PDB file of C-alpha atoms and ligand atoms in Angstrom:
ATOM      1  CA  MET A   1     237.247 129.811  33.225  1.00  0.00           C
ATOM      2  CA  ARG A   2     234.508 129.797  35.864  1.00  0.00           C
ATOM      3  CA  ASP A   3     234.350 133.049  37.833  1.00  0.00           C
ATOM      4  CA  THR A   4     233.576 132.329  41.447  1.00  0.00           C
ATOM      5  CA  GLY A   5     234.814 135.776  42.488  1.00  0.00           C
ATOM      6  CA  LYS A   6     237.966 134.163  43.878  1.00  0.00           C
ATOM      7  CA  ALA A   7     240.376 136.065  41.615  1.00  0.00           C
ATOM      8  CA  SER A   8     239.379 139.558  42.743  1.00  0.00           C
ATOM      9  CA  LEU A   9     239.193 138.396  46.365  1.00  0.00           C
ATOM     10  CA  ARG A  10     242.746 137.096  46.104  1.00  0.00           C
ATOM     11  CA  GLN A  11     243.965 140.555  45.056  1.00  0.00           C
ATOM     12  CA  LYS A  12     242.136 142.246  47.903  1.00  0.00           C
ATOM     13  CA  LEU A  13     243.291 139.709  50.502  1.00  0.00           C
ATOM     14  CA  ARG A  14     246.871 139.861  49.296  1.00  0.00           C
ATOM     15  CA  ARG A  15     246.872 143.638  49.850  1.00  0.00           C
ATOM     16  CA  ARG A  16     245.328 143.136  53.274  1.00  0.00           C
ATOM     17  CA  ARG A  17     247.997 140.602  54.215  1.00  0.00           C
ATOM     18  CA  ASP A  18     250.787 142.886  52.942  1.00  0.00           C
ATOM     19  CA  ALA A  19     249.518 145.588  55.308  1.00  0.00           C
ATOM     20  CA  LEU A  20     249.208 143.138  58.225  1.00  0.00           C
ATOM     21  CA  SER A  21     252.734 141.896  57.675  1.00  0.00           C
ATOM     22  CA  ASN A  22     254.102 145.457  57.801  1.00  0.00           C
ATOM     23  CA  ALA A  23     252.030 146.352  60.846  1.00  0.00           C
ATOM     24  CA  HIS A  24     252.850 143.211  62.898  1.00  0.00           C
ATOM     25  CA  PRO A  25     256.537 142.274  62.620  1.00  0.00           C
ATOM     26  CA  GLN A  26     256.268 140.259  65.897  1.00  0.00           C
ATOM     27  CA  ALA A  27     253.336 138.152  64.704  1.00  0.00           C
ATOM     28  CA  GLY A  28     255.368 135.063  63.758  1.00  0.00           C
ATOM     29  CA  GLU A  29     256.919 134.915  67.221  1.00  0.00           C
ATOM     30  CA  ASP A  30     253.516 135.323  68.874  1.00  0.00           C
ATOM     31  CA  LEU A  31     252.090 132.580  66.646  1.00  0.00           C
ATOM     32  CA  ALA A  32     254.908 130.229  67.648  1.00  0.00           C
ATOM     33  CA  ASN A  33     254.265 130.908  71.348  1.00  0.00           C
ATOM     34  CA  ARG A  34     250.582 130.182  70.883  1.00  0.00           C
ATOM     35  CA  PHE A  35     250.934 127.130  68.659  1.00  0.00           C
ATOM     36  CA  PRO A  36     249.266 124.197  70.492  1.00  0.00           C
ATOM     37  CA  LEU A  37     251.653 121.240  70.655  1.00  0.00           C
ATOM     38  CA  LYS A  38     248.680 119.004  71.496  1.00  0.00           C
ATOM     39  CA  LEU A  39     248.069 118.967  67.728  1.00  0.00           C
ATOM     40  CA  VAL A  40     251.438 117.229  67.317  1.00  0.00           C
ATOM     41  CA  ASP A  41     250.643 114.766  70.126  1.00  0.00           C
ATOM     42  CA  ARG A  42     247.358 113.907  68.428  1.00  0.00           C
ATOM     43  CA  PHE A  43     248.190 114.017  64.691  1.00  0.00           C
ATOM     44  CA  GLY A  44     252.006 113.857  64.518  1.00  0.00           C
ATOM     45  CA  PRO A  45     254.768 112.952  64.717  1.00  0.00           C
ATOM     46  CA  VAL A  46     255.141 113.789  60.991  1.00  0.00           C
ATOM     47  CA  VAL A  47     254.277 117.474  60.481  1.00  0.00           C
ATOM     48  CA  ALA A  48     254.293 119.307  57.142  1.00  0.00           C
ATOM     49  CA  VAL A  49     255.532 122.880  57.448  1.00  0.00           C
ATOM     50  CA  TYR A  50     256.511 125.485  54.837  1.00  0.00           C
ATOM     51  CA  SER A  51     259.029 128.293  54.452  1.00  0.00           C
ATOM     52  CA  PRO A  52     257.315 131.694  54.414  1.00  0.00           C
ATOM     53  CA  ILE A  53     257.329 133.822  51.271  1.00  0.00           C
ATOM     54  CA  GLY A  54     256.162 137.375  50.609  1.00  0.00           C
ATOM     55  CA  SER A  55     253.858 138.702  53.314  1.00  0.00           C
ATOM     56  CA  GLU A  56     253.014 135.288  54.794  1.00  0.00           C
ATOM     57  CA  ILE A  57     253.198 135.227  58.583  1.00  0.00           C
ATOM     58  CA  ASP A  58     256.716 134.179  59.608  1.00  0.00           C
ATOM     59  CA  THR A  59     256.775 130.407  60.220  1.00  0.00           C
ATOM     60  CA  ARG A  60     260.393 130.144  61.353  1.00  0.00           C
ATOM     61  CA  GLY A  61     259.498 130.337  65.041  1.00  0.00           C
ATOM     62  CA  VAL A  62     256.880 127.610  64.864  1.00  0.00           C
ATOM     63  CA  ILE A  63     259.203 125.406  62.799  1.00  0.00           C
ATOM     64  CA  GLN A  64     261.879 125.727  65.480  1.00  0.00           C
ATOM     65  CA  LYS A  65     259.370 124.971  68.236  1.00  0.00           C
ATOM     66  CA  LEU A  66     258.147 121.849  66.400  1.00  0.00           C
ATOM     67  CA  SER A  67     261.688 120.704  65.777  1.00  0.00           C
ATOM     68  CA  GLN A  68     262.642 121.132  69.449  1.00  0.00           C
ATOM     69  CA  TYR A  69     259.524 119.181  70.430  1.00  0.00           C
ATOM     70  CA  GLY A  70     260.757 116.256  68.361  1.00  0.00           C
ATOM     71  CA  ALA A  71     258.293 116.472  65.458  1.00  0.00           C
ATOM     72  CA  GLN A  72     259.477 114.871  62.210  1.00  0.00           C
ATOM     73  CA  LEU A  73     259.302 117.798  59.814  1.00  0.00           C
ATOM     74  CA  ALA A  74     258.373 117.646  56.139  1.00  0.00           C
ATOM     75  CA  LEU A  75     258.369 120.297  53.418  1.00  0.00           C
ATOM     76  CA  PRO A  76     256.249 120.391  50.251  1.00  0.00           C
ATOM     77  CA  ARG A  77     257.760 119.740  46.849  1.00  0.00           C
ATOM     78  CA  ILE A  78     255.914 120.737  43.691  1.00  0.00           C
ATOM     79  CA  ALA A  79     256.189 118.744  40.462  1.00  0.00           C
ATOM     80  CA  GLY A  80     253.676 119.586  37.755  1.00  0.00           C
ATOM     81  CA  ASP A  81     250.190 119.629  39.296  1.00  0.00           C
ATOM     82  CA  ASP A  82     251.266 117.557  42.278  1.00  0.00           C
ATOM     83  CA  MET A  83     252.579 118.552  45.645  1.00  0.00           C
ATOM     84  CA  THR A  84     254.184 115.880  47.825  1.00  0.00           C
ATOM     85  CA  PHE A  85     255.784 116.120  51.261  1.00  0.00           C
ATOM     86  CA  HIS A  86     259.412 115.183  51.909  1.00  0.00           C
ATOM     87  CA  ALA A  87     261.360 114.649  55.125  1.00  0.00           C
ATOM     88  CA  TRP A  88     263.424 117.620  56.205  1.00  0.00           C
ATOM     89  CA  VAL A  89     265.607 118.250  59.234  1.00  0.00           C
ATOM     90  CA  GLU A  90     265.636 121.901  60.322  1.00  0.00           C
ATOM     91  CA  GLY A  91     268.896 123.581  59.411  1.00  0.00           C
ATOM     92  CA  THR A  92     269.770 121.176  56.586  1.00  0.00           C
ATOM     93  CA  GLU A  93     270.230 122.284  53.002  1.00  0.00           C
ATOM     94  CA  LEU A  94     267.283 123.301  50.820  1.00  0.00           C
ATOM     95  CA  ILE A  95     267.020 123.852  47.095  1.00  0.00           C
ATOM     96  CA  ARG A  96     265.034 126.487  45.285  1.00  0.00           C
ATOM     97  CA  GLY A  97     261.975 124.913  43.654  1.00  0.00           C
ATOM     98  CA  ARG A  98     259.047 126.205  41.646  1.00  0.00           C
ATOM     99  CA  PHE A  99     257.659 129.639  42.543  1.00  0.00           C
ATOM    100  CA  GLY A 100     260.990 130.296  44.294  1.00  0.00           C
ATOM    101  CA  LEU A 101     259.962 128.021  47.171  1.00  0.00           C
ATOM    102  CA  ALA A 102     262.580 126.287  49.292  1.00  0.00           C
ATOM    103  CA  GLU A 103     262.298 122.510  48.857  1.00  0.00           C
ATOM    104  CA  PRO A 104     264.108 119.501  50.367  1.00  0.00           C
ATOM    105  CA  HIS A 105     266.931 118.077  48.243  1.00  0.00           C
ATOM    106  CA  GLY A 106     266.214 115.461  45.576  1.00  0.00           C
ATOM    107  CA  ASP A 107     266.658 112.239  47.539  1.00  0.00           C
ATOM    108  CA  ALA A 108     264.684 113.324  50.631  1.00  0.00           C
ATOM    109  CA  PRO A 109     262.111 110.524  51.141  1.00  0.00           C
ATOM    110  CA  GLU A 110     258.409 111.200  50.615  1.00  0.00           C
ATOM    111  CA  VAL A 111     256.409 111.051  53.866  1.00  0.00           C
ATOM    112  CA  GLN A 112     252.707 111.073  54.795  1.00  0.00           C
ATOM    113  CA  PRO A 113     252.186 113.866  57.340  1.00  0.00           C
ATOM    114  CA  GLY A 114     249.277 113.523  59.769  1.00  0.00           C
ATOM    115  CA  LEU A 115     249.360 117.262  60.513  1.00  0.00           C
ATOM    116  CA  ILE A 116     249.705 119.740  57.651  1.00  0.00           C
ATOM    117  CA  LEU A 117     250.396 123.432  58.240  1.00  0.00           C
ATOM    118  CA  ALA A 118     249.254 125.530  55.296  1.00  0.00           C
ATOM    119  CA  PRO A 119     249.645 129.133  54.149  1.00  0.00           C
ATOM    120  CA  LEU A 120     246.590 131.047  52.974  1.00  0.00           C
ATOM    121  CA  LEU A 121     245.268 134.380  51.740  1.00  0.00           C
ATOM    122  CA  GLY A 122     242.017 134.195  53.702  1.00  0.00           C
ATOM    123  CA  PHE A 123     239.866 131.880  55.814  1.00  0.00           C
ATOM    124  CA  ASP A 124     236.343 131.971  57.220  1.00  0.00           C
ATOM    125  CA  ALA A 125     234.508 130.517  60.223  1.00  0.00           C
ATOM    126  CA  GLU A 126     233.514 127.423  58.237  1.00  0.00           C
ATOM    127  CA  GLY A 127     237.166 126.703  57.547  1.00  0.00           C
ATOM    128  CA  THR A 128     237.043 127.643  53.884  1.00  0.00           C
ATOM    129  CA  ARG A 129     240.577 128.412  52.752  1.00  0.00           C
ATOM    130  CA  LEU A 130     241.507 130.768  49.939  1.00  0.00           C
ATOM    131  CA  GLY A 131     244.973 129.916  48.644  1.00  0.00           C
ATOM    132  CA  TYR A 132     246.945 131.173  45.690  1.00  0.00           C
ATOM    133  CA  GLY A 133     244.642 129.666  43.100  1.00  0.00           C
ATOM    134  CA  LYS A 134     246.514 126.535  42.070  1.00  0.00           C
ATOM    135  CA  GLY A 135     244.695 124.104  44.365  1.00  0.00           C
ATOM    136  CA  TYR A 136     247.883 122.339  45.468  1.00  0.00           C
ATOM    137  CA  TYR A 137     246.781 121.855  49.087  1.00  0.00           C
ATOM    138  CA  ASP A 138     243.274 120.737  48.022  1.00  0.00           C
ATOM    139  CA  ARG A 139     244.736 118.013  45.793  1.00  0.00           C
ATOM    140  CA  ALA A 140     247.473 116.974  48.220  1.00  0.00           C
ATOM    141  CA  LEU A 141     244.979 116.681  51.113  1.00  0.00           C
ATOM    142  CA  ALA A 142     242.520 114.703  49.011  1.00  0.00           C
ATOM    143  CA  LYS A 143     245.326 112.265  48.200  1.00  0.00           C
ATOM    144  CA  LEU A 144     246.654 112.018  51.778  1.00  0.00           C
ATOM    145  CA  ARG A 145     243.135 111.237  52.995  1.00  0.00           C
ATOM    146  CA  GLU A 146     242.918 108.263  50.636  1.00  0.00           C
ATOM    147  CA  ASN A 147     245.549 106.666  52.888  1.00  0.00           C
ATOM    148  CA  GLY A 148     244.280 107.797  56.269  1.00  0.00           C
ATOM    149  CA  HIS A 149     243.649 110.828  58.385  1.00  0.00           C
ATOM    150  CA  ALA A 150     245.281 114.193  57.667  1.00  0.00           C
ATOM    151  CA  PHE A 151     244.553 117.245  59.821  1.00  0.00           C
ATOM    152  CA  ILE A 152     245.010 120.619  58.129  1.00  0.00           C
ATOM    153  CA  CYS A 153     245.889 123.708  60.144  1.00  0.00           C
ATOM    154  CA  GLY A 154     246.186 127.142  58.530  1.00  0.00           C
ATOM    155  CA  LEU A 155     248.721 129.680  59.776  1.00  0.00           C
ATOM    156  CA  ALA A 156     247.642 133.300  59.376  1.00  0.00           C
ATOM    157  CA  PHE A 157     247.331 136.791  60.794  1.00  0.00           C
ATOM    158  CA  ALA A 158     244.084 137.028  62.815  1.00  0.00           C
ATOM    159  CA  ASP A 159     242.739 139.704  60.458  1.00  0.00           C
ATOM    160  CA  GLN A 160     242.954 137.341  57.491  1.00  0.00           C
ATOM    161  CA  GLU A 161     239.638 135.960  58.769  1.00  0.00           C
ATOM    162  CA  CYS A 162     236.761 136.816  56.417  1.00  0.00           C
ATOM    163  CA  LEU A 163     233.036 136.713  57.079  1.00  0.00           C
ATOM    164  CA  SER A 164     232.427 134.271  54.255  1.00  0.00           C
ATOM    165  CA  LEU A 165     234.525 132.986  51.342  1.00  0.00           C
ATOM    166  CA  PRO A 166     233.391 131.287  48.130  1.00  0.00           C
ATOM    167  CA  LYS A 167     233.635 127.518  48.426  1.00  0.00           C
ATOM    168  CA  GLU A 168     233.815 124.965  45.613  1.00  0.00           C
ATOM    169  CA  PRO A 169     233.268 121.213  45.890  1.00  0.00           C
ATOM    170  CA  HIS A 170     237.009 120.456  45.621  1.00  0.00           C
ATOM    171  CA  ASP A 171     237.939 122.882  48.427  1.00  0.00           C
ATOM    172  CA  ILE A 172     239.146 120.998  51.494  1.00  0.00           C
ATOM    173  CA  PRO A 173     238.215 122.963  54.615  1.00  0.00           C
ATOM    174  CA  LEU A 174     240.705 123.847  57.313  1.00  0.00           C
ATOM    175  CA  ASP A 175     240.353 121.913  60.576  1.00  0.00           C
ATOM    176  CA  TRP A 176     242.105 124.560  62.684  1.00  0.00           C
ATOM    177  CA  VAL A 177     243.848 127.935  62.305  1.00  0.00           C
ATOM    178  CA  VAL A 178     246.584 129.403  64.493  1.00  0.00           C
ATOM    179  CA  THR A 179     247.190 133.146  64.426  1.00  0.00           C
ATOM    180  CA  GLU A 180     249.299 135.576  66.467  1.00  0.00           C
ATOM    181  CA  ALA A 181     246.221 135.913  68.713  1.00  0.00           C
ATOM    182  CA  GLY A 182     245.638 132.206  69.336  1.00  0.00           C
ATOM    183  CA  SER A 183     243.861 129.075  68.082  1.00  0.00           C
ATOM    184  CA  ILE A 184     240.624 128.881  66.111  1.00  0.00           C
ATOM    185  CA  PRO A 185     239.288 125.296  66.108  1.00  0.00           C
ATOM    186  CA  LEU A 186     237.118 125.063  63.010  1.00  0.00           C
ATOM    187  CA  PHE A 187     236.236 121.375  62.783  1.00  0.00           C
ATOM    188  CA  LEU A 188     234.043 121.761  65.890  1.00  0.00           C
ATOM    189  CA  ALA A 189     231.893 124.451  64.271  1.00  0.00           C
ATOM    190  CA  ARG A 190     231.379 122.217  61.227  1.00  0.00           C
ATOM    191  CA  ALA A 191     230.451 119.215  63.338  1.00  0.00           C
ATOM    192  CA  LYS A 192     227.670 121.263  64.983  1.00  0.00           C
ATOM    193  CA  ALA A 193     226.404 122.762  61.708  1.00  0.00           C
TER     194      ALA A 193
HETATM  195  P1  ADP B   1     243.264 127.467  46.037  1.00  0.00           P
HETATM  196  O1  ADP B   1     242.773 126.325  46.884  1.00  0.00           O
HETATM  197  O2  ADP B   1     244.746 127.477  45.816  1.00  0.00           O
HETATM  198  O3  ADP B   1     242.721 128.779  46.509  1.00  0.00           O
HETATM  199  P2  ADP B   1     241.276 126.733  44.093  1.00  0.00           P
HETATM  200  O4  ADP B   1     240.512 126.088  45.216  1.00  0.00           O
HETATM  201  O5  ADP B   1     240.587 127.857  43.363  1.00  0.00           O
HETATM  202  O6  ADP B   1     242.685 127.275  44.566  1.00  0.00           O
HETATM  203  O7  ADP B   1     241.677 125.559  43.086  1.00  0.00           O
HETATM  204  C1  ADP B   1     242.382 125.831  41.903  1.00  0.00           C
HETATM  205  C2  ADP B   1     242.119 124.739  40.895  1.00  0.00           C
HETATM  206  O8  ADP B   1     242.641 123.495  41.357  1.00  0.00           O
HETATM  207  C3  ADP B   1     240.639 124.508  40.656  1.00  0.00           C
HETATM  208  O9  ADP B   1     240.218 125.154  39.492  1.00  0.00           O
HETATM  209  C4  ADP B   1     240.476 123.021  40.538  1.00  0.00           C
HETATM  210  O10 ADP B   1     240.153 122.647  39.233  1.00  0.00           O
HETATM  211  C5  ADP B   1     241.830 122.437  40.888  1.00  0.00           C
HETATM  212  N1  ADP B   1     241.654 121.394  41.936  1.00  0.00           N
HETATM  213  C6  ADP B   1     241.683 121.580  43.260  1.00  0.00           C
HETATM  214  N2  ADP B   1     241.478 120.429  43.930  1.00  0.00           N
HETATM  215  C7  ADP B   1     241.334 119.474  42.993  1.00  0.00           C
HETATM  216  C8  ADP B   1     241.114 118.053  43.037  1.00  0.00           C
HETATM  217  N3  ADP B   1     240.995 117.384  44.190  1.00  0.00           N
HETATM  218  N4  ADP B   1     241.040 117.403  41.859  1.00  0.00           N
HETATM  219  C9  ADP B   1     241.170 118.063  40.708  1.00  0.00           C
HETATM  220  N5  ADP B   1     241.369 119.379  40.594  1.00  0.00           N
HETATM  221  C10 ADP B   1     241.455 120.086  41.706  1.00  0.00           C
HETATM  222 MG1   MG B   2     240.860 125.691  47.204  1.00  0.00          MG
END
């Protein structure tokens, strides 16, 4: 396997995020308060969210805020190498899918979200996203963009920002990140570069 240095970075960034999660129990609530609903106005109404696992910043507050705003929520479902998004109404039943992730039940229809919220281990000022190493979001975004626009917004602790992360040709950059400290619009920086 090619060594781009991503594997050792993942370990380091996972430890960093574990520490951030312990140090900032309020961060998910702060993130929800700071989440800009203009992103839903512009790229919604179908918004892909995810249930937090491990030391990921708590997404329950932002999910509730989106739901109250009238966004049509979707959750990822993993089958083999593919991740698709399926309609989900907050508070309705979920099933346990691969990696212990909560997924919508079997007959939930597949949807094409215009705004995708994504977990991450690290991000940089160019929008490079380091995920868990399976490339699910890279592949899903590439596919969604065959059919139209899809805006990807990372959710993270502010200190998950890195100076520079390794980037491969298949990596789809983040357009925006929201943290407990506020918004970081990344697509603007790329447009100027
Ligand atoms: P992550 O984005 O989860 O941090 P990587 O970017 O390292 O993980 O991607 C993991 C693997 O997924 C890569 O080795 C790559 O081969 C595969 N991959 C990602 N996007 C695509 C794509 N669009 N087409 C084919 N393979 C892909
Ligand atoms: Mg990637």
